[in-house]
């Protein structure tokens, strides 16, 4: 269980740190503006209600000297470097050089309730015929989904693994079965700390307090990991008698003799 929790925490940490680097669009001189149900995208939280369809209007500004061929408009939401929902809509149109083109379409979000809930970083992207990103705009999506969505169940799973990691470490501490080396004891508590930070980030997202972002994820995860590491390092040293194997009862040991060749015992 400790290995599973350590692997999950390591993968998520790698994803968080990799997510700090900004993504560069294929066309740096192409920008977009968008509205969802008449509300501008990017200024405030974007309400994504699975109970109704949303009218999305996208304006592509082409500041280059070549025609840009748009094929797909994508709406996606991520958290902890994992994508929890993604909707691709095929809307092919061309944007002439030094001009702007606006297109609108209706997006059915009926399946969104089973995919995510809470505040999630959301991105609206415009893709060309090669599915390369021409331009994108980021926002915070307020997803009115179910607690039993993929994102909600993911949070419950992380909470369960974190609880098991804490129980295992504390039971070993109570039974004086932790390693004698302080650094090894600290590493025993580290997965529980990483899990605690992840649970805090997901909980704040589901409760609509704060959306996950590298600026928020890294301090929570590293801070909780540092506290758990320090607790493990400062735990009492197990007694030498606790680490020594139990004595063997000589009366319970039986001597078995075998006859040697020649009939000698």
mmCIF file of C-alpha atoms in Angstrom:
data_model
loop_
_atom_site.group_PDB
_atom_site.id
_atom_site.type_symbol
_atom_site.label_atom_id
_atom_site.label_comp_id
_atom_site.label_asym_id
_atom_site.label_seq_id
_atom_site.Cartn_x
_atom_site.Cartn_y
_atom_site.Cartn_z
ATOM 1 C CA UNK A 1 0.000 0.000 0.000
ATOM 2 C CA UNK A 2 2.879 2.372 0.785
ATOM 3 C CA UNK A 3 4.365 1.650 -2.643
ATOM 4 C CA UNK A 4 1.055 2.372 -4.362
ATOM 5 C CA UNK A 5 0.613 5.657 -2.485
ATOM 6 C CA UNK A 6 4.222 6.647 -3.205
ATOM 7 C CA UNK A 7 3.808 5.906 -6.933
ATOM 8 C CA UNK A 8 0.548 7.852 -7.169
ATOM 9 C CA UNK A 9 2.019 10.815 -5.308
ATOM 10 C CA UNK A 10 5.174 10.801 -7.469
ATOM 11 C CA UNK A 11 3.181 10.759 -10.715
ATOM 12 C CA UNK A 12 0.914 13.588 -9.583
ATOM 13 C CA UNK A 13 3.859 15.642 -8.346
ATOM 14 C CA UNK A 14 5.593 15.229 -11.717
ATOM 15 C CA UNK A 15 2.400 16.307 -13.463
ATOM 16 C CA UNK A 16 2.046 19.346 -11.201
ATOM 17 C CA UNK A 17 5.619 20.527 -11.801
ATOM 18 C CA UNK A 18 5.389 19.877 -15.533
ATOM 19 C CA UNK A 19 2.162 21.876 -15.592
ATOM 20 C CA UNK A 20 4.012 24.983 -14.376
ATOM 21 C CA UNK A 21 5.648 25.466 -17.778
ATOM 22 C CA UNK A 22 3.417 27.518 -20.061
ATOM 23 C CA UNK A 23 2.146 25.888 -23.221
ATOM 24 C CA UNK A 24 2.979 27.651 -26.463
ATOM 25 C CA UNK A 25 0.363 27.725 -29.165
ATOM 26 C CA UNK A 26 1.236 26.792 -32.734
ATOM 27 C CA UNK A 27 0.357 30.281 -33.967
ATOM 28 C CA UNK A 28 1.558 32.955 -31.570
ATOM 29 C CA UNK A 29 -0.087 35.730 -33.600
ATOM 30 C CA UNK A 30 -3.559 34.142 -33.557
ATOM 31 C CA UNK A 31 -5.818 35.072 -30.626
ATOM 32 C CA UNK A 32 -9.407 34.333 -29.703
ATOM 33 C CA UNK A 33 -12.272 35.894 -27.775
ATOM 34 C CA UNK A 34 -15.258 33.859 -26.645
ATOM 35 C CA UNK A 35 -18.564 34.081 -24.842
ATOM 36 C CA UNK A 36 -20.667 31.358 -23.254
ATOM 37 C CA UNK A 37 -24.376 32.156 -23.039
ATOM 38 C CA UNK A 38 -23.454 35.801 -23.543
ATOM 39 C CA UNK A 39 -20.884 35.921 -20.707
ATOM 40 C CA UNK A 40 -17.287 36.791 -21.700
ATOM 41 C CA UNK A 41 -14.816 33.970 -21.167
ATOM 42 C CA UNK A 42 -11.776 34.614 -18.998
ATOM 43 C CA UNK A 43 -13.019 37.430 -16.764
ATOM 44 C CA UNK A 44 -15.087 35.571 -14.150
ATOM 45 C CA UNK A 45 -15.901 31.973 -13.282
ATOM 46 C CA UNK A 46 -17.666 30.211 -16.135
ATOM 47 C CA UNK A 47 -20.803 28.319 -15.112
ATOM 48 C CA UNK A 48 -20.989 24.891 -16.775
ATOM 49 C CA UNK A 49 -24.403 23.361 -16.076
ATOM 50 C CA UNK A 50 -24.921 19.780 -17.354
ATOM 51 C CA UNK A 51 -28.714 20.227 -17.186
ATOM 52 C CA UNK A 52 -28.775 22.511 -20.231
ATOM 53 C CA UNK A 53 -26.906 23.180 -23.453
ATOM 54 C CA UNK A 54 -24.629 26.208 -23.754
ATOM 55 C CA UNK A 55 -24.356 28.646 -26.651
ATOM 56 C CA UNK A 56 -20.665 29.283 -27.352
ATOM 57 C CA UNK A 57 -19.459 32.079 -29.625
ATOM 58 C CA UNK A 58 -15.792 32.201 -30.658
ATOM 59 C CA UNK A 59 -14.038 35.025 -32.512
ATOM 60 C CA UNK A 60 -10.663 34.186 -34.059
ATOM 61 C CA UNK A 61 -8.296 37.101 -34.756
ATOM 62 C CA UNK A 62 -5.655 36.314 -37.369
ATOM 63 C CA UNK A 63 -2.785 38.813 -37.192
ATOM 64 C CA UNK A 64 -0.550 36.814 -39.551
ATOM 65 C CA UNK A 65 -0.040 37.126 -43.301
ATOM 66 C CA UNK A 66 -1.405 33.661 -44.078
ATOM 67 C CA UNK A 67 -4.873 32.132 -44.003
ATOM 68 C CA UNK A 68 -5.622 30.033 -40.911
ATOM 69 C CA UNK A 69 -7.803 26.962 -41.334
ATOM 70 C CA UNK A 70 -9.845 26.201 -38.220
ATOM 71 C CA UNK A 71 -11.395 22.769 -37.876
ATOM 72 C CA UNK A 72 -12.159 22.063 -34.204
ATOM 73 C CA UNK A 73 -13.041 24.008 -31.072
ATOM 74 C CA UNK A 74 -12.229 22.203 -27.824
ATOM 75 C CA UNK A 75 -13.481 22.848 -24.283
ATOM 76 C CA UNK A 76 -11.551 20.915 -21.621
ATOM 77 C CA UNK A 77 -11.010 20.920 -17.864
ATOM 78 C CA UNK A 78 -7.944 19.736 -15.975
ATOM 79 C CA UNK A 79 -6.807 19.314 -12.382
ATOM 80 C CA UNK A 80 -3.513 18.006 -11.001
ATOM 81 C CA UNK A 81 -2.255 17.734 -14.599
ATOM 82 C CA UNK A 82 -5.080 15.285 -15.425
ATOM 83 C CA UNK A 83 -7.862 15.979 -17.941
ATOM 84 C CA UNK A 84 -11.295 15.202 -16.491
ATOM 85 C CA UNK A 85 -13.494 16.400 -19.350
ATOM 86 C CA UNK A 86 -12.966 17.369 -22.967
ATOM 87 C CA UNK A 87 -15.475 18.312 -25.677
ATOM 88 C CA UNK A 88 -14.414 18.609 -29.319
ATOM 89 C CA UNK A 89 -16.799 20.327 -31.746
ATOM 90 C CA UNK A 90 -16.085 20.335 -35.474
ATOM 91 C CA UNK A 91 -16.636 23.864 -36.801
ATOM 92 C CA UNK A 92 -14.564 24.203 -40.002
ATOM 93 C CA UNK A 93 -13.931 27.734 -41.277
ATOM 94 C CA UNK A 94 -11.098 29.848 -42.659
ATOM 95 C CA UNK A 95 -9.742 33.050 -41.152
ATOM 96 C CA UNK A 96 -8.156 35.295 -43.822
ATOM 97 C CA UNK A 97 -4.935 37.131 -43.083
ATOM 98 C CA UNK A 98 -5.344 40.248 -40.940
ATOM 99 C CA UNK A 99 -9.031 39.556 -40.374
ATOM 100 C CA UNK A 100 -11.348 38.172 -37.695
ATOM 101 C CA UNK A 101 -14.094 35.592 -38.028
ATOM 102 C CA UNK A 102 -16.821 34.723 -35.511
ATOM 103 C CA UNK A 103 -18.591 31.398 -35.273
ATOM 104 C CA UNK A 104 -21.212 30.178 -32.814
ATOM 105 C CA UNK A 105 -22.445 26.711 -31.900
ATOM 106 C CA UNK A 106 -24.498 24.940 -29.245
ATOM 107 C CA UNK A 107 -22.605 22.565 -26.944
ATOM 108 C CA UNK A 108 -24.502 19.793 -25.165
ATOM 109 C CA UNK A 109 -22.999 19.294 -21.676
ATOM 110 C CA UNK A 110 -25.308 16.449 -20.649
ATOM 111 C CA UNK A 111 -22.440 14.069 -19.818
ATOM 112 C CA UNK A 112 -20.462 16.653 -17.848
ATOM 113 C CA UNK A 113 -22.224 15.825 -14.571
ATOM 114 C CA UNK A 114 -20.664 12.353 -14.572
ATOM 115 C CA UNK A 115 -17.189 13.679 -15.353
ATOM 116 C CA UNK A 116 -16.413 16.489 -12.915
ATOM 117 C CA UNK A 117 -17.725 18.798 -10.209
ATOM 118 C CA UNK A 118 -16.511 21.946 -8.480
ATOM 119 C CA UNK A 119 -14.021 24.572 -9.674
ATOM 120 C CA UNK A 120 -11.615 23.363 -12.347
ATOM 121 C CA UNK A 121 -9.159 25.168 -14.628
ATOM 122 C CA UNK A 122 -10.920 25.188 -18.012
ATOM 123 C CA UNK A 123 -9.515 25.995 -21.418
ATOM 124 C CA UNK A 124 -11.119 26.845 -24.750
ATOM 125 C CA UNK A 125 -8.852 25.985 -27.694
ATOM 126 C CA UNK A 126 -9.025 26.460 -31.459
ATOM 127 C CA UNK A 127 -7.401 23.660 -33.479
ATOM 128 C CA UNK A 128 -6.389 23.572 -37.137
ATOM 129 C CA UNK A 129 -6.769 20.729 -39.637
ATOM 130 C CA UNK A 130 -3.685 18.987 -38.164
ATOM 131 C CA UNK A 131 -5.189 19.251 -34.670
ATOM 132 C CA UNK A 132 -2.494 21.699 -33.626
ATOM 133 C CA UNK A 133 -3.563 24.458 -31.241
ATOM 134 C CA UNK A 134 -3.844 27.816 -33.001
ATOM 135 C CA UNK A 135 -4.909 29.791 -29.931
ATOM 136 C CA UNK A 136 -6.457 29.236 -26.521
ATOM 137 C CA UNK A 137 -8.043 31.102 -23.651
ATOM 138 C CA UNK A 138 -8.104 29.968 -20.030
ATOM 139 C CA UNK A 139 -10.744 30.402 -17.359
ATOM 140 C CA UNK A 140 -12.092 28.850 -14.158
ATOM 141 C CA UNK A 141 -15.015 26.541 -14.813
ATOM 142 C CA UNK A 142 -17.721 26.131 -12.173
ATOM 143 C CA UNK A 143 -18.938 22.620 -12.996
ATOM 144 C CA UNK A 144 -22.277 21.734 -11.413
ATOM 145 C CA UNK A 145 -21.701 17.988 -11.583
ATOM 146 C CA UNK A 146 -22.199 15.055 -9.219
ATOM 147 C CA UNK A 147 -20.058 14.096 -6.246
ATOM 148 C CA UNK A 148 -19.942 10.623 -7.796
ATOM 149 C CA UNK A 149 -18.406 11.962 -10.995
ATOM 150 C CA UNK A 150 -14.974 10.832 -12.146
ATOM 151 C CA UNK A 151 -13.348 13.787 -10.388
ATOM 152 C CA UNK A 152 -15.320 13.216 -7.186
ATOM 153 C CA UNK A 153 -14.513 9.490 -7.083
ATOM 154 C CA UNK A 154 -10.864 10.315 -7.796
ATOM 155 C CA UNK A 155 -10.835 12.574 -4.738
ATOM 156 C CA UNK A 156 -12.447 9.865 -2.585
ATOM 157 C CA UNK A 157 -9.864 7.334 -3.778
ATOM 158 C CA UNK A 158 -6.997 9.686 -2.875
ATOM 159 C CA UNK A 159 -8.617 10.244 0.529
ATOM 160 C CA UNK A 160 -8.878 6.483 1.101
ATOM 161 C CA UNK A 161 -5.239 5.829 0.164
ATOM 162 C CA UNK A 162 -4.124 8.727 2.348
ATOM 163 C CA UNK A 163 -6.098 7.378 5.307
ATOM 164 C CA UNK A 164 -4.527 3.942 4.886
ATOM 165 C CA UNK A 165 -1.063 5.506 4.701
ATOM 166 C CA UNK A 166 -1.641 7.419 7.962
ATOM 167 C CA UNK A 167 -3.114 4.368 9.716
ATOM 168 C CA UNK A 168 -0.177 2.197 8.660
ATOM 169 C CA UNK A 169 2.395 4.731 9.838
ATOM 170 C CA UNK A 170 0.658 5.450 13.163
ATOM 171 C CA UNK A 171 0.044 1.768 13.934
ATOM 172 C CA UNK A 172 3.724 1.035 13.278
ATOM 173 C CA UNK A 173 4.599 3.927 15.605
ATOM 174 C CA UNK A 174 2.303 2.638 18.362
ATOM 175 C CA UNK A 175 3.724 -0.875 18.091
ATOM 176 C CA UNK A 176 7.297 0.434 17.952
ATOM 177 C CA UNK A 177 7.856 -1.210 14.582
ATOM 178 C CA UNK A 178 9.290 1.820 12.783
ATOM 179 C CA UNK A 179 12.872 1.629 11.465
ATOM 180 C CA UNK A 180 15.664 2.668 13.810
ATOM 181 C CA UNK A 181 17.047 5.114 11.232
ATOM 182 C CA UNK A 182 15.411 8.547 11.474
ATOM 183 C CA UNK A 183 15.462 9.145 7.710
ATOM 184 C CA UNK A 184 13.739 5.832 7.072
ATOM 185 C CA UNK A 185 11.077 6.728 9.643
ATOM 186 C CA UNK A 186 10.566 10.078 7.912
ATOM 187 C CA UNK A 187 10.161 8.376 4.530
ATOM 188 C CA UNK A 188 7.522 6.112 6.090
ATOM 189 C CA UNK A 189 5.376 9.196 6.835
ATOM 190 C CA UNK A 190 6.103 11.015 3.558
ATOM 191 C CA UNK A 191 3.396 9.309 1.363
ATOM 192 C CA UNK A 192 0.754 10.197 3.948
ATOM 193 C CA UNK A 193 1.850 13.840 3.813
ATOM 194 C CA UNK A 194 1.739 13.962 0.013
ATOM 195 C CA UNK A 195 -1.735 12.416 0.064
ATOM 196 C CA UNK A 196 -2.908 14.959 2.654
ATOM 197 C CA UNK A 197 -1.850 17.828 0.399
ATOM 198 C CA UNK A 198 -3.647 16.297 -2.586
ATOM 199 C CA UNK A 199 -6.808 15.759 -0.528
ATOM 200 C CA UNK A 200 -6.725 19.411 0.550
ATOM 201 C CA UNK A 201 -6.392 20.630 -3.055
ATOM 202 C CA UNK A 202 -9.220 18.411 -4.328
ATOM 203 C CA UNK A 203 -11.489 19.254 -1.380
ATOM 204 C CA UNK A 204 -11.111 23.013 -1.923
ATOM 205 C CA UNK A 205 -11.918 22.467 -5.587
ATOM 206 C CA UNK A 206 -15.029 20.338 -4.989
ATOM 207 C CA UNK A 207 -16.291 22.750 -2.316
ATOM 208 C CA UNK A 208 -15.834 25.626 -4.809
ATOM 209 C CA UNK A 209 -13.400 27.506 -2.597
ATOM 210 C CA UNK A 210 -10.397 27.543 -4.948
ATOM 211 C CA UNK A 211 -9.605 25.991 -8.304
ATOM 212 C CA UNK A 212 -6.514 23.763 -8.555
ATOM 213 C CA UNK A 213 -3.502 25.474 -10.077
ATOM 214 C CA UNK A 214 0.283 24.978 -9.827
ATOM 215 C CA UNK A 215 0.492 28.084 -7.633
ATOM 216 C CA UNK A 216 -1.914 26.477 -5.147
ATOM 217 C CA UNK A 217 -1.088 22.787 -5.607
ATOM 218 C CA UNK A 218 2.652 22.980 -5.003
ATOM 219 C CA UNK A 219 2.506 24.814 -1.627
ATOM 220 C CA UNK A 220 -0.246 22.514 -0.323
ATOM 221 C CA UNK A 221 1.446 19.286 -1.390
ATOM 222 C CA UNK A 222 4.995 20.281 -0.446
ATOM 223 C CA UNK A 223 3.859 21.828 2.837
ATOM 224 C CA UNK A 224 1.905 18.740 3.929
ATOM 225 C CA UNK A 225 4.744 16.473 2.788
ATOM 226 C CA UNK A 226 7.270 18.521 4.783
ATOM 227 C CA UNK A 227 5.132 18.351 7.940
ATOM 228 C CA UNK A 228 4.672 14.579 7.635
ATOM 229 C CA UNK A 229 8.385 14.114 6.919
ATOM 230 C CA UNK A 230 9.280 16.130 10.032
ATOM 231 C CA UNK A 231 6.822 14.118 12.157
ATOM 232 C CA UNK A 232 8.387 10.887 10.986
ATOM 233 C CA UNK A 233 11.882 12.192 11.622
ATOM 234 C CA UNK A 234 11.006 13.293 15.167
ATOM 235 C CA UNK A 235 9.173 10.117 16.195
ATOM 236 C CA UNK A 236 10.634 8.303 19.228
ATOM 237 C CA UNK A 237 13.500 5.900 18.580
ATOM 238 C CA UNK A 238 12.351 2.308 19.068
ATOM 239 C CA UNK A 239 14.050 0.481 21.916
ATOM 240 C CA UNK A 240 16.763 -2.029 21.112
ATOM 241 C CA UNK A 241 14.730 -4.729 22.837
ATOM 242 C CA UNK A 242 11.826 -4.033 20.466
ATOM 243 C CA UNK A 243 14.051 -4.561 17.434
ATOM 244 C CA UNK A 244 15.670 -7.743 18.766
ATOM 245 C CA UNK A 245 14.050 -11.024 17.612
ATOM 246 C CA UNK A 246 12.215 -12.944 20.345
ATOM 247 C CA UNK A 247 14.318 -15.556 22.199
ATOM 248 C CA UNK A 248 13.986 -19.191 21.207
ATOM 249 C CA UNK A 249 12.759 -21.731 23.776
ATOM 250 C CA UNK A 250 15.428 -24.471 23.962
ATOM 251 C CA UNK A 251 12.865 -27.040 25.090
ATOM 252 C CA UNK A 252 10.840 -26.495 21.945
ATOM 253 C CA UNK A 253 13.868 -27.269 19.783
ATOM 254 C CA UNK A 254 14.164 -30.903 18.812
ATOM 255 C CA UNK A 255 17.374 -32.510 17.707
ATOM 256 C CA UNK A 256 16.937 -34.811 14.767
ATOM 257 C CA UNK A 257 19.675 -37.336 14.067
ATOM 258 C CA UNK A 258 20.079 -39.295 10.906
ATOM 259 C CA UNK A 259 21.955 -42.561 10.534
ATOM 260 C CA UNK A 260 25.302 -42.249 8.787
ATOM 261 C CA UNK A 261 26.590 -44.727 6.184
ATOM 262 C CA UNK A 262 27.916 -47.828 7.874
ATOM 263 C CA UNK A 263 25.272 -47.917 10.600
ATOM 264 C CA UNK A 264 26.915 -45.252 12.825
ATOM 265 C CA UNK A 265 24.391 -42.870 14.436
#
